[in-house]
Amino acid sequence: TLLSTIDGDTSYEGLVYAVFQMDYDQENGLTGLGQYTAEITNSLSEPGAVLNDYLLNSRYGAGLSAGDIDATSIAALTTYCSESVAYQNSSGGAETHDRWEINGMMGTYGDVFTNIDLICQACSTFFTYNPKLGKFQVVPNREATSGEQSAAYLFTDDNVIGAIDVTSTQLYAQYNEIEAEYPDGTERDQTNTVYVSTPGGELNPNEPTNKLATRYPICNDSPRVTNLALIDLRQSRKDLVVQLEADYEAIQSDVGDIVKLTNTTYGFSEKLFR
């Protein structure tokens, strides 16, 4: 009875909403709704399922069709994210949990690509388009297995055409600390911060302090945020970038693949690159 627009034919399926009735009383200071919070739960937390749902949904997501998405790569992401890994709880004890989970909210006012990036950020994954398949796919940011390293495409002087350009970040631009904010699930998603720094033994001589400030808005537990921060910090220091042209055979390499490079000038012997 509070909303005349709601009747037996009204469907608000999938919409989270609240209805308030307020009796205005200026004498007692009741002149506005005031601040309130809501606790929201969702049945989806596994990153592969969350990403797939967002990519397919035409109301709040990207509205892609199933044929636009590489289901095999989504399944591989699910397997990787669901692996049980050890972590240290707040009391210092050892426990295990799934590697990655999505535990947060995204606004529909943001653009689709930004929200896809947020999902992939929370599970350390690359989102890309494979022109050979004509589909979008994901590539988990993980260590290559020994089998993948052995099978990786090898660039050598036999298939590299022309010069090889190698660049890296200057000493004064390398990050060695990270300050990562996140909504802490143990404190009703109030903002908390994880601090991670590079061990002194891994710093370059005379390297100045350089802190990266970031936020993981849809990951709400400290152990996972700490791991994400460690990955981002370490990979920001593994910043060697190589540009080259290769012959047609190299077209078998896909975006996100692990490849190897051998070049005597730079002292590379099957050095791994993504």
Short mmCIF file of C-alpha atoms in Angstrom, two decimals:
data_model
loop_
_atom_site.label_atom_id
_atom_site.label_comp_id
_atom_site.label_asym_id
_atom_site.label_seq_id
_atom_site.Cartn_x
_atom_site.Cartn_y
_atom_site.Cartn_z
CA THR A 1 0.00 0.00 0.00
CA LEU A 2 2.95 2.35 0.31
CA LEU A 3 3.66 2.41 -3.43
CA SER A 4 0.70 2.77 -5.72
CA THR A 5 2.85 1.71 -8.69
CA ILE A 6 3.22 -1.82 -7.30
CA ASP A 7 0.42 -4.23 -8.13
CA GLY A 8 -0.01 -7.88 -9.02
CA ASP A 9 1.48 -7.37 -12.48
CA THR A 10 4.62 -5.58 -11.26
CA SER A 11 7.88 -7.51 -11.43
CA TYR A 12 11.01 -6.22 -9.72
CA GLU A 13 12.87 -9.48 -10.24
CA GLY A 14 16.60 -9.05 -9.80
CA LEU A 15 16.25 -5.56 -8.31
CA VAL A 16 17.32 -4.92 -4.71
CA TYR A 17 15.14 -2.15 -3.28
CA ALA A 18 13.85 -0.84 0.03
CA VAL A 19 10.63 1.03 0.93
CA PHE A 20 10.56 3.49 3.84
CA GLN A 21 7.60 5.21 5.47
CA MET A 22 8.48 8.26 7.54
CA ASP A 23 6.07 10.28 9.67
CA TYR A 24 7.33 13.85 9.40
CA ASP A 25 7.70 15.43 12.85
CA GLN A 26 9.61 18.71 12.89
CA GLU A 27 9.14 19.17 16.62
CA ASN A 28 11.04 15.94 17.32
CA GLY A 29 13.60 16.53 14.56
CA LEU A 30 12.24 13.85 12.27
CA THR A 31 12.55 15.71 8.97
CA GLY A 32 14.63 13.35 6.83
CA LEU A 33 15.55 9.75 6.34
CA GLY A 34 19.05 10.10 7.72
CA GLN A 35 21.95 7.73 7.10
CA TYR A 36 21.38 4.00 6.74
CA THR A 37 23.37 1.00 5.54
CA ALA A 38 22.34 -2.28 3.98
CA GLU A 39 23.97 -5.70 4.08
CA ILE A 40 23.92 -7.41 0.67
CA THR A 41 24.73 -11.04 -0.07
CA ASN A 42 25.09 -12.81 -3.39
CA SER A 43 25.32 -16.45 -4.38
CA LEU A 44 28.14 -15.77 -6.88
CA SER A 45 31.68 -15.35 -5.57
CA GLU A 46 33.82 -17.61 -7.77
CA PRO A 47 35.55 -15.22 -10.24
CA GLY A 48 34.89 -17.31 -13.37
CA ALA A 49 31.16 -17.43 -12.62
CA VAL A 50 31.06 -13.73 -11.71
CA LEU A 51 32.86 -12.68 -14.89
CA ASN A 52 30.76 -14.95 -17.10
CA ASP A 53 27.55 -13.62 -15.54
CA TYR A 54 28.65 -10.02 -16.04
CA LEU A 55 29.73 -10.59 -19.64
CA LEU A 56 26.42 -12.24 -20.57
CA ASN A 57 23.94 -10.07 -18.68
CA SER A 58 22.26 -7.49 -20.89
CA ARG A 59 20.75 -5.46 -18.02
CA TYR A 60 23.75 -4.63 -15.83
CA GLY A 61 26.62 -6.24 -17.78
CA ALA A 62 28.22 -6.34 -21.20
CA GLY A 63 25.33 -8.10 -22.93
CA LEU A 64 27.55 -10.44 -24.96
CA SER A 65 26.31 -13.73 -26.35
CA ALA A 66 27.72 -17.09 -25.27
CA GLY A 67 29.36 -17.39 -28.69
CA ASP A 68 31.42 -14.25 -27.99
CA ILE A 69 33.18 -15.83 -24.98
CA ASP A 70 35.82 -18.55 -24.90
CA ALA A 71 34.21 -20.93 -22.41
CA THR A 72 37.39 -23.02 -22.16
CA SER A 73 39.39 -20.10 -20.77
CA ILE A 74 36.60 -19.28 -18.28
CA ALA A 75 36.66 -22.91 -17.11
CA ALA A 76 40.45 -22.74 -16.68
CA LEU A 77 40.05 -19.55 -14.63
CA THR A 78 37.48 -21.29 -12.42
CA THR A 79 39.83 -24.21 -11.81
CA TYR A 80 42.71 -21.89 -10.95
CA CYS A 81 40.66 -19.64 -8.64
CA SER A 82 39.06 -22.58 -6.83
CA GLU A 83 42.37 -24.23 -5.89
CA SER A 84 42.80 -24.47 -2.11
CA VAL A 85 45.76 -22.40 -0.87
CA ALA A 86 47.17 -21.81 2.59
CA TYR A 87 46.99 -18.48 4.40
CA GLN A 88 47.60 -17.10 7.87
CA ASN A 89 44.50 -16.00 9.80
CA SER A 90 44.32 -12.99 12.10
CA SER A 91 45.37 -15.13 15.07
CA GLY A 92 48.49 -16.37 13.29
CA GLY A 93 47.12 -19.83 12.62
CA ALA A 94 47.35 -21.68 9.31
CA GLU A 95 44.16 -22.20 7.32
CA THR A 96 43.18 -22.77 3.69
CA HIS A 97 40.69 -21.13 1.35
CA ASP A 98 39.98 -20.82 -2.36
CA ARG A 99 42.72 -18.84 -4.10
CA TRP A 100 40.51 -15.95 -5.29
CA GLU A 101 36.96 -14.77 -4.62
CA ILE A 102 34.87 -11.77 -5.60
CA ASN A 103 33.43 -10.12 -2.48
CA GLY A 104 32.24 -6.62 -3.27
CA MET A 105 29.90 -4.40 -5.24
CA MET A 106 30.29 -2.65 -8.58
CA GLY A 107 28.25 0.32 -9.72
CA THR A 108 26.26 0.16 -12.94
CA TYR A 109 27.06 3.84 -13.49
CA GLY A 110 30.61 2.87 -14.51
CA ASP A 111 31.48 1.71 -18.00
CA VAL A 112 31.52 -2.01 -18.77
CA PHE A 113 35.24 -2.24 -19.50
CA THR A 114 36.14 -0.67 -16.12
CA ASN A 115 33.98 -3.22 -14.29
CA ILE A 116 35.52 -6.10 -16.25
CA ASP A 117 38.93 -4.79 -15.21
CA LEU A 118 37.82 -4.73 -11.56
CA ILE A 119 36.74 -8.37 -11.70
CA CYS A 120 39.98 -9.41 -13.37
CA GLN A 121 42.04 -7.33 -10.92
CA ALA A 122 40.49 -9.19 -7.99
CA CYS A 123 41.58 -12.57 -9.40
CA SER A 124 44.90 -11.51 -11.01
CA THR A 125 43.74 -12.25 -14.55
CA PHE A 126 44.17 -10.70 -18.00
CA PHE A 127 41.12 -10.08 -20.20
CA THR A 128 41.80 -10.10 -23.92
CA TYR A 129 40.35 -10.78 -27.35
CA ASN A 130 41.59 -13.71 -29.42
CA PRO A 131 41.19 -12.83 -33.13
CA LYS A 132 41.85 -16.43 -34.17
CA LEU A 133 38.83 -17.64 -32.21
CA GLY A 134 36.84 -14.44 -32.64
CA LYS A 135 36.10 -14.57 -28.91
CA PHE A 136 36.96 -12.79 -25.67
CA GLN A 137 39.05 -14.86 -23.30
CA VAL A 138 40.85 -14.68 -19.96
CA VAL A 139 44.44 -15.56 -19.10
CA PRO A 140 45.17 -16.20 -15.39
CA ASN A 141 48.29 -14.38 -14.26
CA ARG A 142 50.10 -17.40 -12.88
CA GLU A 143 53.42 -19.19 -13.12
CA ALA A 144 53.77 -21.29 -16.25
CA THR A 145 54.01 -25.01 -15.67
CA SER A 146 57.13 -26.89 -16.80
CA GLY A 147 55.11 -28.33 -19.69
CA GLU A 148 53.95 -24.87 -20.77
CA GLN A 149 57.49 -23.55 -20.59
CA SER A 150 58.78 -26.43 -22.72
CA ALA A 151 56.06 -25.90 -25.32
CA ALA A 152 56.40 -22.08 -25.36
CA TYR A 153 57.20 -20.52 -28.73
CA LEU A 154 60.91 -19.72 -29.05
CA PHE A 155 62.14 -16.50 -30.67
CA THR A 156 65.71 -16.75 -32.01
CA ASP A 157 67.85 -15.10 -34.68
CA ASP A 158 66.28 -17.56 -37.12
CA ASN A 159 62.78 -16.08 -36.88
CA VAL A 160 63.38 -12.55 -35.57
CA ILE A 161 63.51 -9.95 -38.32
CA GLY A 162 65.47 -6.75 -37.72
CA ALA A 163 66.41 -5.10 -34.44
CA ILE A 164 65.33 -6.03 -30.92
CA ASP A 165 64.38 -3.09 -28.68
CA VAL A 166 64.70 -3.66 -24.93
CA THR A 167 63.41 -1.12 -22.42
CA SER A 168 62.94 -1.10 -18.65
CA THR A 169 61.76 1.31 -15.97
CA GLN A 170 64.34 3.73 -14.65
CA LEU A 171 65.71 3.18 -11.15
CA TYR A 172 63.90 6.21 -9.70
CA ALA A 173 60.56 5.07 -11.15
CA GLN A 174 60.57 1.52 -9.75
CA TYR A 175 58.02 0.80 -7.03
CA ASN A 176 59.26 -0.85 -3.84
CA GLU A 177 56.25 -0.29 -1.58
CA ILE A 178 52.53 -0.67 -2.10
CA GLU A 179 49.65 0.72 -0.06
CA ALA A 180 46.51 -1.23 -0.92
CA GLU A 181 43.08 -0.15 0.32
CA TYR A 182 40.16 -2.58 0.44
CA PRO A 183 36.72 -2.94 2.06
CA ASP A 184 37.39 -5.05 5.16
CA GLY A 185 34.73 -7.75 5.43
CA THR A 186 35.46 -8.23 9.14
CA GLU A 187 34.65 -4.57 9.82
CA ARG A 188 31.41 -4.21 7.84
CA ASP A 189 33.40 -3.35 4.71
CA GLN A 190 34.94 -0.23 6.22
CA THR A 191 38.11 0.78 4.39
CA ASN A 192 41.27 -0.92 5.63
CA THR A 193 44.81 -0.88 4.26
CA VAL A 194 47.49 -3.48 3.56
CA TYR A 195 51.12 -2.38 3.36
CA VAL A 196 53.67 -4.44 1.44
CA SER A 197 57.30 -3.60 0.72
CA THR A 198 60.13 -5.14 -1.27
CA PRO A 199 62.72 -6.96 0.92
CA GLY A 200 65.91 -4.97 1.35
CA GLY A 201 67.98 -7.70 -0.30
CA GLU A 202 66.00 -7.28 -3.54
CA LEU A 203 66.46 -3.51 -3.80
CA ASN A 204 68.91 -2.03 -6.29
CA PRO A 205 71.86 -0.01 -4.98
CA ASN A 206 70.80 3.55 -4.06
CA GLU A 207 67.16 2.80 -4.91
CA PRO A 208 64.92 5.49 -3.34
CA THR A 209 61.61 4.73 -1.65
CA ASN A 210 58.79 4.79 -4.20
CA LYS A 211 55.28 3.85 -3.03
CA LEU A 212 52.37 2.74 -5.20
CA ALA A 213 48.91 3.53 -3.83
CA THR A 214 46.09 1.36 -5.15
CA ARG A 215 42.71 -0.10 -4.19
CA TYR A 216 41.04 -3.48 -4.58
CA PRO A 217 37.35 -2.51 -4.28
CA ILE A 218 35.73 -5.94 -4.74
CA CYS A 219 38.04 -8.07 -2.58
CA ASN A 220 37.25 -7.77 1.12
CA ASP A 221 39.67 -10.01 3.00
CA SER A 222 43.24 -9.24 4.03
CA PRO A 223 45.02 -12.48 2.94
CA ARG A 224 43.82 -12.24 -0.67
CA VAL A 225 44.47 -8.49 -0.85
CA THR A 226 47.98 -9.09 0.48
CA ASN A 227 48.64 -11.69 -2.23
CA LEU A 228 47.26 -9.39 -4.94
CA ALA A 229 49.47 -6.55 -3.66
CA LEU A 230 52.53 -8.82 -3.61
CA ILE A 231 51.89 -9.89 -7.22
CA ASP A 232 51.41 -6.30 -8.41
CA LEU A 233 54.49 -5.08 -6.56
CA ARG A 234 56.78 -7.87 -7.75
CA GLN A 235 55.58 -7.69 -11.35
CA SER A 236 56.00 -3.92 -11.41
CA ARG A 237 59.70 -4.65 -10.88
CA LYS A 238 59.82 -7.37 -13.55
CA ASP A 239 59.37 -4.69 -16.13
CA LEU A 240 61.66 -5.71 -18.98
CA VAL A 241 59.83 -5.00 -22.25
CA VAL A 242 61.03 -6.34 -25.59
CA GLN A 243 59.77 -5.20 -29.00
CA LEU A 244 60.63 -7.12 -32.13
CA GLU A 245 59.35 -8.21 -35.49
CA ALA A 246 59.25 -11.88 -36.40
CA ASP A 247 58.48 -13.92 -39.48
CA TYR A 248 55.03 -15.30 -40.24
CA GLU A 249 55.55 -18.44 -38.18
CA ALA A 250 55.24 -16.36 -35.01
CA ILE A 251 51.54 -15.76 -35.70
CA GLN A 252 50.86 -18.93 -33.73
CA SER A 253 51.58 -16.92 -30.55
CA ASP A 254 48.49 -15.48 -28.87
CA VAL A 255 48.06 -12.48 -26.60
CA GLY A 256 48.87 -13.56 -23.05
CA ASP A 257 51.06 -16.50 -24.08
CA ILE A 258 54.34 -17.30 -22.38
CA VAL A 259 57.15 -17.17 -24.98
CA LYS A 260 60.93 -17.63 -24.89
CA LEU A 261 63.64 -15.42 -26.35
CA THR A 262 67.24 -16.38 -27.11
CA ASN A 263 69.65 -13.59 -28.10
CA THR A 264 73.38 -13.53 -27.45
CA THR A 265 73.65 -9.72 -27.63
CA TYR A 266 71.41 -9.31 -24.56
CA GLY A 267 72.49 -12.55 -22.92
CA PHE A 268 69.02 -14.12 -23.20
CA SER A 269 68.88 -17.92 -23.26
CA GLU A 270 65.26 -19.03 -23.61
CA LYS A 271 64.31 -16.18 -21.27
CA LEU A 272 60.60 -16.20 -20.51
CA PHE A 273 58.31 -13.31 -21.42
CA ARG A 274 54.54 -12.95 -21.52
#
